[in-house]
JSON list of C-alpha atoms in Angstrom, two decimals:
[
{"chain": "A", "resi": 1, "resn": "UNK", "atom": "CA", "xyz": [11.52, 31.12, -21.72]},
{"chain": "A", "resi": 2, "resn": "UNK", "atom": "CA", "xyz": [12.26, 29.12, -18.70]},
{"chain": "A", "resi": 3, "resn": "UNK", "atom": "CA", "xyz": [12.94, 25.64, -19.22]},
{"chain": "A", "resi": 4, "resn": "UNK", "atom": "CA", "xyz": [10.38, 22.71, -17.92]},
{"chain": "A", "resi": 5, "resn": "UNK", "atom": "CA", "xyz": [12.41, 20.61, -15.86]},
{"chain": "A", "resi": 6, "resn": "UNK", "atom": "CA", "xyz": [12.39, 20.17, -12.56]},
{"chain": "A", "resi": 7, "resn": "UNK", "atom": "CA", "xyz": [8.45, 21.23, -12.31]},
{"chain": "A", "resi": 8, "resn": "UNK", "atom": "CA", "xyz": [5.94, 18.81, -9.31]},
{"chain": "A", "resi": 9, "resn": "UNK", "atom": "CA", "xyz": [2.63, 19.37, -11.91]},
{"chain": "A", "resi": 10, "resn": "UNK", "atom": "CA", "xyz": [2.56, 18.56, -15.72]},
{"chain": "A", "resi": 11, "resn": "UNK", "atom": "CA", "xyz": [2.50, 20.92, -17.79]},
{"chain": "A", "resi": 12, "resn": "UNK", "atom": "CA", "xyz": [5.25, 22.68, -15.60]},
{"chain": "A", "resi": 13, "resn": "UNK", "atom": "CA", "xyz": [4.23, 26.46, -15.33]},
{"chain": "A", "resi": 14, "resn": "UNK", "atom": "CA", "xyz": [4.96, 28.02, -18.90]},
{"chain": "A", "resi": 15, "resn": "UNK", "atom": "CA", "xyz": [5.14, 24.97, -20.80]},
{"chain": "A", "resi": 16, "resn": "UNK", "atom": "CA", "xyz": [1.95, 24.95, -22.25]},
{"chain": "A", "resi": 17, "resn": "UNK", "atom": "CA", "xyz": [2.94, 26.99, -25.12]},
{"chain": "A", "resi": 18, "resn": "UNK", "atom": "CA", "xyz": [5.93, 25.61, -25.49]},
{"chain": "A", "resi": 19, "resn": "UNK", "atom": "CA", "xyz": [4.16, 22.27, -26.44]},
{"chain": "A", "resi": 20, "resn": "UNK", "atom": "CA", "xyz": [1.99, 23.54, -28.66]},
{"chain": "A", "resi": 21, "resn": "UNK", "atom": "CA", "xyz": [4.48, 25.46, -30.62]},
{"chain": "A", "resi": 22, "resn": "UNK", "atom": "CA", "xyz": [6.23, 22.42, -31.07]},
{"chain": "A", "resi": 23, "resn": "UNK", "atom": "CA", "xyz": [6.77, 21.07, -35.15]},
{"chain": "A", "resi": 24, "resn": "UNK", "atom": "CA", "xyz": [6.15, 17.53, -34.53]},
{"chain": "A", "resi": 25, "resn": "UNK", "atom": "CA", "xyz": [6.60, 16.50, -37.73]},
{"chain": "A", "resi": 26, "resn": "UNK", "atom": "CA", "xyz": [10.05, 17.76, -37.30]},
{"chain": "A", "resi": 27, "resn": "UNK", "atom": "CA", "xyz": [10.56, 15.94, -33.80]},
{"chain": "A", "resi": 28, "resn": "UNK", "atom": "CA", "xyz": [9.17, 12.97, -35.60]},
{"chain": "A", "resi": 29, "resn": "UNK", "atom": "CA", "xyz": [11.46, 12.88, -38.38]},
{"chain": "A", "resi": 30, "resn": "UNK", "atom": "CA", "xyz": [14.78, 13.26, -36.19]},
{"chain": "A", "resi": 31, "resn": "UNK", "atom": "CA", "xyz": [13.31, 10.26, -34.09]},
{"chain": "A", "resi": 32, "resn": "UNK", "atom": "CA", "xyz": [12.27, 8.28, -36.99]},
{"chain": "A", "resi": 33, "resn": "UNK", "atom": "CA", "xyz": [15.04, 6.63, -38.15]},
{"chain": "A", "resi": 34, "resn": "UNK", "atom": "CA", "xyz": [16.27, 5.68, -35.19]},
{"chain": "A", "resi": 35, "resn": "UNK", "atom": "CA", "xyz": [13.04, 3.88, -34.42]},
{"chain": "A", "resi": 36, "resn": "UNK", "atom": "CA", "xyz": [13.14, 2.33, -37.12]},
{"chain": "A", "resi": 37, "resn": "UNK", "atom": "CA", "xyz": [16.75, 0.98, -36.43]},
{"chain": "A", "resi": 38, "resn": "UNK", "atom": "CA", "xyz": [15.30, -0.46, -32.97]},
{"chain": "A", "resi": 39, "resn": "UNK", "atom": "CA", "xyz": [12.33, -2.08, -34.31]},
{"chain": "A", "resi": 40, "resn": "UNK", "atom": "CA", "xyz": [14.55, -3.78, -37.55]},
{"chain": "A", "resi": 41, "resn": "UNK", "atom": "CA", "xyz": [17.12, -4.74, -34.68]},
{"chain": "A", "resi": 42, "resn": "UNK", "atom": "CA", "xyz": [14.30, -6.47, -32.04]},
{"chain": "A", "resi": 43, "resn": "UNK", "atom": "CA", "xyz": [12.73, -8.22, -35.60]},
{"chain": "A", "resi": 44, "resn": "UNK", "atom": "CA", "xyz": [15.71, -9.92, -36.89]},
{"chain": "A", "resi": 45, "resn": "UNK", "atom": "CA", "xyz": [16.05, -11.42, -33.93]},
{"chain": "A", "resi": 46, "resn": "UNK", "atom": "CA", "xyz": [13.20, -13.45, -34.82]},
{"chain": "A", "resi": 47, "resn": "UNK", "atom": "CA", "xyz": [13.77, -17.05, -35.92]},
{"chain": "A", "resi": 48, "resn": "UNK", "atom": "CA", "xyz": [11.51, -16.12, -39.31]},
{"chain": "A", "resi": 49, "resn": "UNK", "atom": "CA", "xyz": [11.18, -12.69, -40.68]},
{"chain": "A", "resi": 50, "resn": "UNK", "atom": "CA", "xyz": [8.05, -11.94, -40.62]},
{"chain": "A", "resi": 51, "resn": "UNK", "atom": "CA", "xyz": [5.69, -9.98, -43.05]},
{"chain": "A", "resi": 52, "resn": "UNK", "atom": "CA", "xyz": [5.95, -6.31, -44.06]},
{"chain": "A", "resi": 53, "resn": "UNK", "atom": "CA", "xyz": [2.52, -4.79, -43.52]},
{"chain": "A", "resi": 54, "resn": "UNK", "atom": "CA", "xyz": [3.62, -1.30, -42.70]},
{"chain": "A", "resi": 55, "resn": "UNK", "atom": "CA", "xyz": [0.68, 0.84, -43.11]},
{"chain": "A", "resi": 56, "resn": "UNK", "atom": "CA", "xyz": [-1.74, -1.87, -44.38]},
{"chain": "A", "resi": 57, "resn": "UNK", "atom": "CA", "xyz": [-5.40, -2.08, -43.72]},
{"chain": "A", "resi": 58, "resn": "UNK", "atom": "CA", "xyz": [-5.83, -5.25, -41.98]},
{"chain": "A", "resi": 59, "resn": "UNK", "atom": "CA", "xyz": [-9.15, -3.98, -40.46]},
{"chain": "A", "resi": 60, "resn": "UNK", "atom": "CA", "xyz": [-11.26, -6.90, -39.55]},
{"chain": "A", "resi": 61, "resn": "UNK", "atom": "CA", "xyz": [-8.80, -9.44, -41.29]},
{"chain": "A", "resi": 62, "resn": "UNK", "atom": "CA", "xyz": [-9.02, -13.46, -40.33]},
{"chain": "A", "resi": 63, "resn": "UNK", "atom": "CA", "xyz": [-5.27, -13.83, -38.77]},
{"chain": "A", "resi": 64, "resn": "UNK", "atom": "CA", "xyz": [-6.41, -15.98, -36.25]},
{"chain": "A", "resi": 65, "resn": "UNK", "atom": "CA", "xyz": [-3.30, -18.56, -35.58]},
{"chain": "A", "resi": 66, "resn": "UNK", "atom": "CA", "xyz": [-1.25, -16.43, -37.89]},
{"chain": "A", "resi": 67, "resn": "UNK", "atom": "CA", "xyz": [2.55, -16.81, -37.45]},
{"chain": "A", "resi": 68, "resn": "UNK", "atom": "CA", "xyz": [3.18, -13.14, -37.69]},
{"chain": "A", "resi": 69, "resn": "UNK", "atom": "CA", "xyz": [6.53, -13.46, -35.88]},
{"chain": "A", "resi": 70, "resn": "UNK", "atom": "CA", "xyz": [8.90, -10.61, -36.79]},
{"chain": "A", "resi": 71, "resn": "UNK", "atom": "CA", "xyz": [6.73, -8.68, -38.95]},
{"chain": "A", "resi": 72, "resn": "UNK", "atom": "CA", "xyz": [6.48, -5.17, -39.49]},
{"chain": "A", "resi": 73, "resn": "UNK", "atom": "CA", "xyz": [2.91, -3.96, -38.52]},
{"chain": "A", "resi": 74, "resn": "UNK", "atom": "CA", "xyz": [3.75, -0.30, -37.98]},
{"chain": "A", "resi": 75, "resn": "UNK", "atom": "CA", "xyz": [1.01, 1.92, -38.83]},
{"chain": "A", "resi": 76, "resn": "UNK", "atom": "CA", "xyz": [-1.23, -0.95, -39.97]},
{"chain": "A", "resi": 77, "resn": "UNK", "atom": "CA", "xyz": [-4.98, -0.72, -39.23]},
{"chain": "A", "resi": 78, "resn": "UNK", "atom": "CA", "xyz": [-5.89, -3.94, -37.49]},
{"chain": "A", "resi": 79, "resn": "UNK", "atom": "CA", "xyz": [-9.35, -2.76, -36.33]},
{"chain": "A", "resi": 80, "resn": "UNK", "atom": "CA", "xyz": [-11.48, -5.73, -35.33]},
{"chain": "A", "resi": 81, "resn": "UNK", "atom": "CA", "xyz": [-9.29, -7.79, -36.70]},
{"chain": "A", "resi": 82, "resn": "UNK", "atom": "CA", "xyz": [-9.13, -11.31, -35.36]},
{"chain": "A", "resi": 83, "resn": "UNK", "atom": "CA", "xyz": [-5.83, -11.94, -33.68]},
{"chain": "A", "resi": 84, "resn": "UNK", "atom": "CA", "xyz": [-6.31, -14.98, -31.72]},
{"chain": "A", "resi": 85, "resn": "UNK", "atom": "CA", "xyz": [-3.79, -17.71, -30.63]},
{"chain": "A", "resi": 86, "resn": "UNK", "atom": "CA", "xyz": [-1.82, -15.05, -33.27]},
{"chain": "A", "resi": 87, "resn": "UNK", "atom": "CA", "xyz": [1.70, -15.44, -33.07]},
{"chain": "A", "resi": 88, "resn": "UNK", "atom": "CA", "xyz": [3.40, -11.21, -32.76]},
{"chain": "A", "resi": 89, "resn": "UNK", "atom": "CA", "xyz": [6.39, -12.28, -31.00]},
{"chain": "A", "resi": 90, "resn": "UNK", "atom": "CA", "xyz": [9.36, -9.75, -32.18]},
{"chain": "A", "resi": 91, "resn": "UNK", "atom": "CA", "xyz": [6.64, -8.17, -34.38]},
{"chain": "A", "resi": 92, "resn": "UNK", "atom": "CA", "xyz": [7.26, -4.19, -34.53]},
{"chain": "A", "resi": 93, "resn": "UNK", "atom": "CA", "xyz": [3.60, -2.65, -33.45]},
{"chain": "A", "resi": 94, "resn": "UNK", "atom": "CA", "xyz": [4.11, 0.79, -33.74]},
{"chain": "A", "resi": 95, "resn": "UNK", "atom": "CA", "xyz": [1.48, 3.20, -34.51]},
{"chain": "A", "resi": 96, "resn": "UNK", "atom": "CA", "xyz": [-0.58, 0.01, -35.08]},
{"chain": "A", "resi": 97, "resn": "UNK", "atom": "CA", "xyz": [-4.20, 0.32, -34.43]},
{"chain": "A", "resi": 98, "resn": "UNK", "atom": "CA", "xyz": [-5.40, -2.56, -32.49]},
{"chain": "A", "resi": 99, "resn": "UNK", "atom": "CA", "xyz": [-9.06, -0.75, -31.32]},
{"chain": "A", "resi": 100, "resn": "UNK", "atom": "CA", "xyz": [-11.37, -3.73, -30.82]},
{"chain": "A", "resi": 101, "resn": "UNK", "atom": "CA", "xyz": [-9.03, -6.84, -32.37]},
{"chain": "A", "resi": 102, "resn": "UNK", "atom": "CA", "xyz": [-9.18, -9.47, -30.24]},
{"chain": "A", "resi": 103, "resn": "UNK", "atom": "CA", "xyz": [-5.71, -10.63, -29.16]},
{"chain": "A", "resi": 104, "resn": "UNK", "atom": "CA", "xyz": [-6.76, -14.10, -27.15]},
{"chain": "A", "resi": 105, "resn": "UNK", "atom": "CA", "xyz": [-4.68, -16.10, -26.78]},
{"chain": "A", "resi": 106, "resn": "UNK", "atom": "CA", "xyz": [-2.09, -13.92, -29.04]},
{"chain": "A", "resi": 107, "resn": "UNK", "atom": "CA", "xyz": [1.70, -13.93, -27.93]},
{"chain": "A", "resi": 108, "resn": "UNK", "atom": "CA", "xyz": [3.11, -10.68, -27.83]},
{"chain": "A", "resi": 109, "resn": "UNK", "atom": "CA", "xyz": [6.48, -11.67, -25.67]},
{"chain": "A", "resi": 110, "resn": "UNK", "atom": "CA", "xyz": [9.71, -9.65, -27.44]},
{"chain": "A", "resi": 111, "resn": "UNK", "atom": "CA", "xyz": [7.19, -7.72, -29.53]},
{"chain": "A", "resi": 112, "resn": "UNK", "atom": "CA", "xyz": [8.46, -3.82, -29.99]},
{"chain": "A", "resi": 113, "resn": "UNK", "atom": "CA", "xyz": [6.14, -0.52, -29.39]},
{"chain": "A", "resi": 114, "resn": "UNK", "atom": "CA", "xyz": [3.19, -2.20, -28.14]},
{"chain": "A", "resi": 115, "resn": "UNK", "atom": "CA", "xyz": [2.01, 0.22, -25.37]},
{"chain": "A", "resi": 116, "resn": "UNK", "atom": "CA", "xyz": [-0.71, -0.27, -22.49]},
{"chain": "A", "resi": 117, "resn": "UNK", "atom": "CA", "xyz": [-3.25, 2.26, -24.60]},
{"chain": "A", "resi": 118, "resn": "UNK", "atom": "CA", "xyz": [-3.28, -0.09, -27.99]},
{"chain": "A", "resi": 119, "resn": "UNK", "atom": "CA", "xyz": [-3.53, -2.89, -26.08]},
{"chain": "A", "resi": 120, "resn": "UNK", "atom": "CA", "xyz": [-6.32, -1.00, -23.66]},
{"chain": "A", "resi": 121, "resn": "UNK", "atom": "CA", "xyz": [-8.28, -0.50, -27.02]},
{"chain": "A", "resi": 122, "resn": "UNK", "atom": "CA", "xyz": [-8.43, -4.12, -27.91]},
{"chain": "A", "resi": 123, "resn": "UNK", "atom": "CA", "xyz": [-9.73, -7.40, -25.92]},
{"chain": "A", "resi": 124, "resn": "UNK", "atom": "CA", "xyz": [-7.51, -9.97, -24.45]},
{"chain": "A", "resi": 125, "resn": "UNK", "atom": "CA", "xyz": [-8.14, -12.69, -22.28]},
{"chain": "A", "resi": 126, "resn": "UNK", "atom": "CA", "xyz": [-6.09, -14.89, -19.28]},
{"chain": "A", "resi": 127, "resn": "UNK", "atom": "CA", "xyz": [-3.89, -16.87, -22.57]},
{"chain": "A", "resi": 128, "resn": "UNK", "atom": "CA", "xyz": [-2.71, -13.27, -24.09]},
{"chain": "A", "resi": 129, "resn": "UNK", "atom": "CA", "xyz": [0.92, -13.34, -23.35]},
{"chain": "A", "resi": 130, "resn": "UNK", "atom": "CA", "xyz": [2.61, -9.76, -23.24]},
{"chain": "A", "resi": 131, "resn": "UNK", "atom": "CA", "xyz": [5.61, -8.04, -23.38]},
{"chain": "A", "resi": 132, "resn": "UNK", "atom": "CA", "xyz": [7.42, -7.60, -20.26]},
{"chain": "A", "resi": 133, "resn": "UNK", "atom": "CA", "xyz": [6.97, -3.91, -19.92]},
{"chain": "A", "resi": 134, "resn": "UNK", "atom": "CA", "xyz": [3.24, -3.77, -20.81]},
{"chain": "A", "resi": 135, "resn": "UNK", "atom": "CA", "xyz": [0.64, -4.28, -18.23]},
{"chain": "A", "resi": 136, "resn": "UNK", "atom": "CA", "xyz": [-2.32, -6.26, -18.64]},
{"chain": "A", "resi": 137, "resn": "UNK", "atom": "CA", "xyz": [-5.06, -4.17, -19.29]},
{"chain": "A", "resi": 138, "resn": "UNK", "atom": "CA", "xyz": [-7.60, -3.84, -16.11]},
{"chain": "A", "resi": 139, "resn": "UNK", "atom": "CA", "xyz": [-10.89, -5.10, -18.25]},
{"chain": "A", "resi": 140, "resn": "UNK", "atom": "CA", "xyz": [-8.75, -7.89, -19.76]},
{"chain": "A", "resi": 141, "resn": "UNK", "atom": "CA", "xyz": [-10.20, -11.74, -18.16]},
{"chain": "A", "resi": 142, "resn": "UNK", "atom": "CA", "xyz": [-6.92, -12.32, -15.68]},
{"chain": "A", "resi": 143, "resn": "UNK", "atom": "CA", "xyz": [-8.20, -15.51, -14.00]},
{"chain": "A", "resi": 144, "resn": "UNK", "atom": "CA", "xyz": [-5.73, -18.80, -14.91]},
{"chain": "A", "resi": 145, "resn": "UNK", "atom": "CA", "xyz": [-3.21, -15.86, -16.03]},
{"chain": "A", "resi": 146, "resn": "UNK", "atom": "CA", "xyz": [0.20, -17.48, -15.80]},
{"chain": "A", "resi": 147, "resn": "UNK", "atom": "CA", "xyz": [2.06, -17.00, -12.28]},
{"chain": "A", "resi": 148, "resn": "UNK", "atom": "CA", "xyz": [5.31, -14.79, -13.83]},
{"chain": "A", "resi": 149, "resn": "UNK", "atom": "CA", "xyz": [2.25, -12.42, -15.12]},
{"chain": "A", "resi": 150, "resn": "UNK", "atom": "CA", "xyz": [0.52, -12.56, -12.21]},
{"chain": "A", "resi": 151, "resn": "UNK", "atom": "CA", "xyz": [3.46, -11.54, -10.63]},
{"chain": "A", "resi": 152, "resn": "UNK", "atom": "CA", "xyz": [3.82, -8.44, -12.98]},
{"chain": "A", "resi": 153, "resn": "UNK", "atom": "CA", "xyz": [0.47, -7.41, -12.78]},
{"chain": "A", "resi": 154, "resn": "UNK", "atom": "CA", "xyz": [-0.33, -7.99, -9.15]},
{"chain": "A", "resi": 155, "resn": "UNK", "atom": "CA", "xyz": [-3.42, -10.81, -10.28]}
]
């Protein structure tokens, strides 16, 4: 089968079943531990090591003003959950479902594997301070956003 490099369209021409016979529970397991590695490197750079809550359901949980600096929140279910003023710098985020928590306020700077479509799920205002590769998501309140986010989000 030709490879699917190189292609102008996604899925290149022939790729379809390509990804669908993929084991991604294989590819996940050879990827694992290395993001695991990352996301225990970015968190003890934290100046307090924060909670483990890997996998926990946090759904609707009170963490508003929570210092939840250098935790572990991968996989944790944080639907609705109040996340105000919260405090996720070098907090690792993966897998973490954030659909309707509200992250006002919330600093995310430093934090690992939060991605535009967790944070598109949940509500943020102007105050919500992000990581520098994560865009500000479009139905997010922008005005009074801080000028060196402004400048990364075109506001």
């Amino acid at each position: 089968m030709a490879p699917c490099t190189g292609a102008r369209t996604w899925p290149a021409p022939g790729c379809g079943a390509r990804i669908c016979a993929a084991d991604v529970g294989a590819l996940r397991a050879a990827v694992n531990p290395a993001l695991l590695r990352a996301g225990d490197l970015v968190r003890a750079c934290s100046p307090r090591r924060g909670p483990v809550h890997r996998g926990a359901d946090l759904a609707g949980a009170r963490l508003r003003g929570a210092d939840l600096r250098g935790a572990s929140l991968r996989g944790a279910l944080l639907i609705g959950a109040d996340l105000r003023d919260a405090d996720l710098r070098w907090a690792d985020l993966i897998g973490a479902d954030l659909r309707g928590a509200d992250l006002s306020g919330a600093d995310l700077r430093g934090s690992v594997y939060a991605t535009g479509t967790q944070l598109a799920a949940a509500r943020g205002d102007a105050a919500t301070r992000l990581p520098g590769a994560v865009r500000r998501p479009a139905h997010w309140a922008t005005e009074g956003t801080a000028p060196e986010e402004a400048a990364r989000t075109g506001s």
